[in-house]
PDB file of C-alpha atoms in Angstrom:
ATOM      1  CA  MET A 120     -52.781 -33.679  -4.465  1.00  0.00           C
ATOM      2  CA  THR A 121     -56.547 -34.052  -4.604  1.00  0.00           C
ATOM      3  CA  ASP A 122     -58.380 -33.150  -7.780  1.00  0.00           C
ATOM      4  CA  LYS A 123     -60.329 -30.390  -5.988  1.00  0.00           C
ATOM      5  CA  ARG A 124     -57.188 -28.868  -4.506  1.00  0.00           C
ATOM      6  CA  ALA A 125     -55.457 -28.998  -7.913  1.00  0.00           C
ATOM      7  CA  ALA A 126     -58.516 -27.361  -9.526  1.00  0.00           C
ATOM      8  CA  VAL A 127     -58.404 -24.557  -6.951  1.00  0.00           C
ATOM      9  CA  LEU A 128     -54.683 -24.008  -7.580  1.00  0.00           C
ATOM     10  CA  ASP A 129     -55.146 -24.098 -11.351  1.00  0.00           C
ATOM     11  CA  ALA A 130     -57.911 -21.494 -10.976  1.00  0.00           C
ATOM     12  CA  ALA A 131     -55.570 -19.369  -8.840  1.00  0.00           C
ATOM     13  CA  ILE A 132     -52.879 -19.617 -11.528  1.00  0.00           C
ATOM     14  CA  GLU A 133     -55.398 -18.621 -14.207  1.00  0.00           C
ATOM     15  CA  LEU A 134     -56.595 -15.653 -12.150  1.00  0.00           C
ATOM     16  CA  LEU A 135     -53.037 -14.588 -11.353  1.00  0.00           C
ATOM     17  CA  GLY A 136     -52.043 -14.822 -15.020  1.00  0.00           C
ATOM     18  CA  ARG A 137     -55.049 -12.801 -16.165  1.00  0.00           C
ATOM     19  CA  GLU A 138     -55.312 -10.161 -13.454  1.00  0.00           C
ATOM     20  CA  GLY A 139     -51.998 -10.154 -11.627  1.00  0.00           C
ATOM     21  CA  LEU A 140     -51.465 -10.288  -7.905  1.00  0.00           C
ATOM     22  CA  ARG A 141     -54.081  -7.659  -7.108  1.00  0.00           C
ATOM     23  CA  GLY A 142     -56.771  -9.817  -8.646  1.00  0.00           C
ATOM     24  CA  LEU A 143     -55.792 -12.923  -6.684  1.00  0.00           C
ATOM     25  CA  THR A 144     -58.340 -13.316  -3.891  1.00  0.00           C
ATOM     26  CA  HIS A 145     -59.816 -16.371  -2.244  1.00  0.00           C
ATOM     27  CA  ARG A 146     -63.278 -15.337  -3.454  1.00  0.00           C
ATOM     28  CA  GLY A 147     -61.986 -14.772  -6.991  1.00  0.00           C
ATOM     29  CA  VAL A 148     -60.354 -18.200  -7.051  1.00  0.00           C
ATOM     30  CA  ASP A 149     -63.625 -19.797  -5.894  1.00  0.00           C
ATOM     31  CA  ALA A 150     -65.448 -18.061  -8.758  1.00  0.00           C
ATOM     32  CA  VAL A 151     -62.910 -19.099 -11.424  1.00  0.00           C
ATOM     33  CA  ALA A 152     -62.848 -22.665 -10.090  1.00  0.00           C
ATOM     34  CA  GLY A 153     -66.651 -22.808 -10.038  1.00  0.00           C
ATOM     35  CA  ALA A 154     -66.376 -23.860  -6.407  1.00  0.00           C
ATOM     36  CA  PRO A 155     -68.644 -22.956  -3.505  1.00  0.00           C
ATOM     37  CA  ALA A 156     -67.713 -19.800  -1.599  1.00  0.00           C
ATOM     38  CA  GLY A 157     -65.051 -20.548   1.009  1.00  0.00           C
ATOM     39  CA  SER A 158     -63.582 -23.537  -0.832  1.00  0.00           C
ATOM     40  CA  THR A 159     -60.221 -21.886  -1.421  1.00  0.00           C
ATOM     41  CA  SER A 160     -60.063 -20.837   2.237  1.00  0.00           C
ATOM     42  CA  ASN A 161     -60.624 -24.444   3.281  1.00  0.00           C
ATOM     43  CA  TYR A 162     -57.411 -25.439   1.500  1.00  0.00           C
ATOM     44  CA  PHE A 163     -55.416 -22.239   1.997  1.00  0.00           C
ATOM     45  CA  ARG A 164     -56.302 -20.217   5.078  1.00  0.00           C
ATOM     46  CA  THR A 165     -54.077 -17.279   4.260  1.00  0.00           C
ATOM     47  CA  ARG A 166     -52.980 -15.467   1.144  1.00  0.00           C
ATOM     48  CA  ARG A 167     -49.435 -16.585   1.910  1.00  0.00           C
ATOM     49  CA  ALA A 168     -50.548 -20.236   2.019  1.00  0.00           C
ATOM     50  CA  LEU A 169     -52.315 -19.746  -1.320  1.00  0.00           C
ATOM     51  CA  LEU A 170     -49.166 -18.264  -2.872  1.00  0.00           C
ATOM     52  CA  GLU A 171     -47.103 -21.194  -1.557  1.00  0.00           C
ATOM     53  CA  GLY A 172     -49.642 -23.602  -3.020  1.00  0.00           C
ATOM     54  CA  VAL A 173     -49.491 -21.807  -6.368  1.00  0.00           C
ATOM     55  CA  LEU A 174     -45.690 -22.032  -6.371  1.00  0.00           C
ATOM     56  CA  ASP A 175     -45.838 -25.765  -5.674  1.00  0.00           C
ATOM     57  CA  ARG A 176     -48.429 -26.297  -8.395  1.00  0.00           C
ATOM     58  CA  LEU A 177     -46.366 -24.317 -10.915  1.00  0.00           C
ATOM     59  CA  VAL A 178     -43.322 -26.505 -10.207  1.00  0.00           C
ATOM     60  CA  GLU A 179     -45.422 -29.667 -10.411  1.00  0.00           C
ATOM     61  CA  ARG A 180     -46.818 -28.655 -13.784  1.00  0.00           C
ATOM     62  CA  ASP A 181     -43.374 -27.538 -15.019  1.00  0.00           C
ATOM     63  CA  ARG A 182     -41.922 -30.939 -14.122  1.00  0.00           C
ATOM     64  CA  SER A 183     -44.718 -32.656 -16.005  1.00  0.00           C
ATOM     65  CA  ASP A 184     -44.349 -30.393 -19.056  1.00  0.00           C
ATOM     66  CA  ILE A 185     -40.579 -30.818 -19.194  1.00  0.00           C
ATOM     67  CA  ALA A 186     -40.951 -34.592 -18.936  1.00  0.00           C
ATOM     68  CA  ALA A 187     -43.507 -34.570 -21.753  1.00  0.00           C
ATOM     69  CA  LEU A 188     -41.278 -32.405 -23.941  1.00  0.00           C
ATOM     70  CA  GLY A 189     -38.409 -34.835 -23.376  1.00  0.00           C
ATOM     71  CA  GLY A 190     -40.522 -37.911 -24.046  1.00  0.00           C
ATOM     72  CA  GLY A 191     -40.388 -38.852 -20.361  1.00  0.00           C
ATOM     73  CA  ASN A 192     -36.597 -38.848 -20.232  1.00  0.00           C
ATOM     74  CA  LEU A 193     -34.003 -36.254 -19.392  1.00  0.00           C
ATOM     75  CA  PRO A 194     -32.093 -35.097 -22.486  1.00  0.00           C
ATOM     76  CA  ARG A 195     -28.968 -37.188 -23.188  1.00  0.00           C
ATOM     77  CA  THR A 196     -27.359 -35.102 -25.918  1.00  0.00           C
ATOM     78  CA  GLU A 197     -26.857 -31.414 -26.631  1.00  0.00           C
ATOM     79  CA  ASP A 198     -29.355 -31.600 -29.477  1.00  0.00           C
ATOM     80  CA  GLU A 199     -31.980 -33.232 -27.256  1.00  0.00           C
ATOM     81  CA  LEU A 200     -31.402 -30.573 -24.592  1.00  0.00           C
ATOM     82  CA  VAL A 201     -31.749 -27.775 -27.142  1.00  0.00           C
ATOM     83  CA  ASP A 202     -34.971 -29.326 -28.467  1.00  0.00           C
ATOM     84  CA  VAL A 203     -36.461 -29.634 -24.962  1.00  0.00           C
ATOM     85  CA  LEU A 204     -35.457 -26.093 -24.016  1.00  0.00           C
ATOM     86  CA  ALA A 205     -36.773 -24.629 -27.276  1.00  0.00           C
ATOM     87  CA  GLY A 206     -39.995 -26.581 -26.886  1.00  0.00           C
ATOM     88  CA  TYR A 207     -40.384 -25.257 -23.358  1.00  0.00           C
ATOM     89  CA  VAL A 208     -39.766 -21.643 -24.437  1.00  0.00           C
ATOM     90  CA  MET A 209     -42.293 -21.941 -27.269  1.00  0.00           C
ATOM     91  CA  PHE A 210     -44.866 -23.609 -24.995  1.00  0.00           C
ATOM     92  CA  ALA A 211     -44.334 -21.121 -22.141  1.00  0.00           C
ATOM     93  CA  THR A 212     -44.801 -18.148 -24.459  1.00  0.00           C
ATOM     94  CA  GLY A 213     -47.542 -19.642 -26.597  1.00  0.00           C
ATOM     95  CA  PRO A 214     -50.202 -22.044 -25.353  1.00  0.00           C
ATOM     96  CA  ASP A 215     -49.085 -21.674 -21.726  1.00  0.00           C
ATOM     97  CA  ALA A 216     -48.518 -17.909 -21.637  1.00  0.00           C
ATOM     98  CA  LEU A 217     -51.184 -17.402 -18.966  1.00  0.00           C
ATOM     99  CA  ARG A 218     -49.330 -19.655 -16.526  1.00  0.00           C
ATOM    100  CA  THR A 219     -46.067 -17.964 -17.461  1.00  0.00           C
ATOM    101  CA  ARG A 220     -47.543 -14.553 -16.688  1.00  0.00           C
ATOM    102  CA  ALA A 221     -48.663 -15.912 -13.307  1.00  0.00           C
ATOM    103  CA  ARG A 222     -45.122 -17.108 -12.617  1.00  0.00           C
ATOM    104  CA  PHE A 223     -43.637 -13.730 -13.487  1.00  0.00           C
ATOM    105  CA  ALA A 224     -46.223 -11.963 -11.303  1.00  0.00           C
ATOM    106  CA  LEU A 225     -44.939 -14.051  -8.394  1.00  0.00           C
ATOM    107  CA  PHE A 226     -41.337 -13.212  -9.319  1.00  0.00           C
ATOM    108  CA  VAL A 227     -42.115  -9.502  -9.221  1.00  0.00           C
ATOM    109  CA  GLU A 228     -43.953  -9.824  -5.908  1.00  0.00           C
ATOM    110  CA  ALA A 229     -40.964 -11.715  -4.487  1.00  0.00           C
ATOM    111  CA  THR A 230     -38.792  -8.634  -4.993  1.00  0.00           C
ATOM    112  CA  ALA A 231     -40.769  -6.920  -2.224  1.00  0.00           C
ATOM    113  CA  SER A 232     -41.242  -9.927   0.052  1.00  0.00           C
ATOM    114  CA  PRO A 233     -38.182 -11.662   1.508  1.00  0.00           C
ATOM    115  CA  SER A 234     -40.196 -14.697   2.619  1.00  0.00           C
ATOM    116  CA  LEU A 235     -41.772 -15.115  -0.827  1.00  0.00           C
ATOM    117  CA  ARG A 236     -38.328 -14.613  -2.396  1.00  0.00           C
ATOM    118  CA  ARG A 237     -37.010 -17.522  -0.320  1.00  0.00           C
ATOM    119  CA  SER A 238     -39.985 -19.638  -1.387  1.00  0.00           C
ATOM    120  CA  VAL A 239     -39.421 -18.837  -5.052  1.00  0.00           C
ATOM    121  CA  GLN A 240     -35.719 -19.629  -4.666  1.00  0.00           C
ATOM    122  CA  ARG A 241     -36.429 -23.050  -3.102  1.00  0.00           C
ATOM    123  CA  ARG A 242     -38.577 -24.009  -6.087  1.00  0.00           C
ATOM    124  CA  ARG A 243     -36.087 -22.527  -8.562  1.00  0.00           C
ATOM    125  CA  ASP A 244     -33.312 -24.575  -6.929  1.00  0.00           C
ATOM    126  CA  GLU A 245     -35.347 -27.733  -7.462  1.00  0.00           C
ATOM    127  CA  LEU A 246     -35.811 -27.025 -11.161  1.00  0.00           C
ATOM    128  CA  GLN A 247     -32.163 -26.032 -11.541  1.00  0.00           C
ATOM    129  CA  GLY A 248     -31.278 -29.418 -10.067  1.00  0.00           C
ATOM    130  CA  MET A 249     -32.706 -30.991 -13.201  1.00  0.00           C
ATOM    131  CA  GLY A 250     -30.456 -28.772 -15.313  1.00  0.00           C
ATOM    132  CA  LEU A 251     -27.467 -29.648 -13.164  1.00  0.00           C
ATOM    133  CA  THR A 252     -28.118 -33.366 -13.676  1.00  0.00           C
ATOM    134  CA  VAL A 253     -28.381 -32.969 -17.458  1.00  0.00           C
ATOM    135  CA  LEU A 254     -25.335 -30.715 -17.780  1.00  0.00           C
ATOM    136  CA  ALA A 255     -23.252 -33.049 -15.588  1.00  0.00           C
ATOM    137  CA  ALA A 256     -24.231 -35.989 -17.800  1.00  0.00           C
ATOM    138  CA  LEU A 257     -23.188 -33.965 -20.862  1.00  0.00           C
ATOM    139  CA  GLY A 258     -19.752 -33.411 -19.336  1.00  0.00           C
ATOM    140  CA  SER A 259     -20.064 -29.772 -18.289  1.00  0.00           C
ATOM    141  CA  ALA A 260     -17.032 -28.481 -16.386  1.00  0.00           C
ATOM    142  CA  ASP A 261     -19.363 -26.515 -14.049  1.00  0.00           C
ATOM    143  CA  PRO A 262     -22.841 -28.056 -14.109  1.00  0.00           C
ATOM    144  CA  ALA A 263     -24.091 -26.054 -11.097  1.00  0.00           C
ATOM    145  CA  GLY A 264     -23.001 -22.725 -12.552  1.00  0.00           C
ATOM    146  CA  GLY A 265     -24.209 -23.753 -15.988  1.00  0.00           C
ATOM    147  CA  SER A 266     -27.611 -24.705 -14.630  1.00  0.00           C
ATOM    148  CA  ARG A 267     -28.005 -21.292 -12.992  1.00  0.00           C
ATOM    149  CA  ILE A 268     -26.930 -19.505 -16.186  1.00  0.00           C
ATOM    150  CA  LEU A 269     -29.281 -21.637 -18.257  1.00  0.00           C
ATOM    151  CA  ALA A 270     -32.246 -20.951 -15.952  1.00  0.00           C
ATOM    152  CA  ASP A 271     -31.500 -17.218 -15.906  1.00  0.00           C
ATOM    153  CA  HIS A 272     -31.222 -17.140 -19.695  1.00  0.00           C
ATOM    154  CA  LEU A 273     -34.489 -19.035 -20.131  1.00  0.00           C
ATOM    155  CA  ASP A 274     -36.302 -16.641 -17.779  1.00  0.00           C
ATOM    156  CA  GLY A 275     -34.958 -13.685 -19.756  1.00  0.00           C
ATOM    157  CA  MET A 276     -35.734 -15.250 -23.114  1.00  0.00           C
ATOM    158  CA  ILE A 277     -39.279 -16.082 -22.026  1.00  0.00           C
ATOM    159  CA  LEU A 278     -39.853 -12.609 -20.588  1.00  0.00           C
ATOM    160  CA  HIS A 279     -38.551 -11.030 -23.801  1.00  0.00           C
ATOM    161  CA  ARG A 280     -40.845 -13.181 -25.925  1.00  0.00           C
ATOM    162  CA  LEU A 281     -43.863 -12.273 -23.766  1.00  0.00           C
ATOM    163  CA  THR A 282     -43.179  -8.547 -23.887  1.00  0.00           C
ATOM    164  CA  SER A 283     -41.860  -8.009 -27.419  1.00  0.00           C
ATOM    165  CA  GLU A 284     -43.763  -7.727 -30.643  1.00  0.00           C
ATOM    166  CA  ASN A 285     -40.984  -9.327 -32.697  1.00  0.00           C
ATOM    167  CA  ALA A 286     -40.392 -12.356 -30.536  1.00  0.00           C
ATOM    168  CA  ASP A 287     -41.646 -15.154 -32.739  1.00  0.00           C
ATOM    169  CA  SER A 288     -38.300 -16.454 -33.983  1.00  0.00           C
ATOM    170  CA  ASP A 289     -37.166 -19.991 -33.263  1.00  0.00           C
ATOM    171  CA  PRO A 290     -34.965 -19.924 -30.136  1.00  0.00           C
ATOM    172  CA  ARG A 291     -32.934 -23.023 -31.097  1.00  0.00           C
ATOM    173  CA  ASP A 292     -29.880 -21.228 -32.521  1.00  0.00           C
ATOM    174  CA  ASP A 293     -29.451 -19.049 -29.421  1.00  0.00           C
ATOM    175  CA  LEU A 294     -30.028 -22.012 -27.130  1.00  0.00           C
ATOM    176  CA  ARG A 295     -27.583 -24.165 -29.091  1.00  0.00           C
ATOM    177  CA  ARG A 296     -24.854 -21.514 -28.675  1.00  0.00           C
ATOM    178  CA  LEU A 297     -25.621 -21.249 -24.951  1.00  0.00           C
ATOM    179  CA  VAL A 298     -25.581 -25.004 -24.356  1.00  0.00           C
ATOM    180  CA  ARG A 299     -22.262 -25.350 -26.186  1.00  0.00           C
ATOM    181  CA  ALA A 300     -20.770 -22.536 -24.110  1.00  0.00           C
ATOM    182  CA  LEU A 301     -21.850 -24.259 -20.897  1.00  0.00           C
ATOM    183  CA  ARG A 302     -19.890 -27.444 -21.668  1.00  0.00           C
TER     184      ARG A 302
END
């Protein structure tokens, strides 16, 4: 991905996280990116293409963040997995809350758009594949089912932390119980 295209997508994510889907326009993205008018349209002709680009960029950044949280390696033990998951929850609801709000805005929009729902699911499947790999290596009896449960729980935990006033507790204990149950 070119630096300019990534900057446009990062601006779209910022705008989406701040203003929601209604605020996401090509012109608005150009303004946030500090790019000349029409720049976003050069990369993404339609709103749908822009949303697809945002989804891809979110997954790309998630992969990078997860790798960084795991020191570049997939977790090899339950404790390492719990630490990576807790780190991700804390990051997603703290320093990266804007991007998380953008992601959830897309999730909500996908409930009304079957084609966007399929796009979200394709990207979710990719991320769940990482969970499947880790859970299989840890000896899970059902790594595919466990990966889905883990992803669903993380989404719920993150949403709760973003929307609750008393959501500043360390998620490790809950995640540890979940990971043990998934073995």
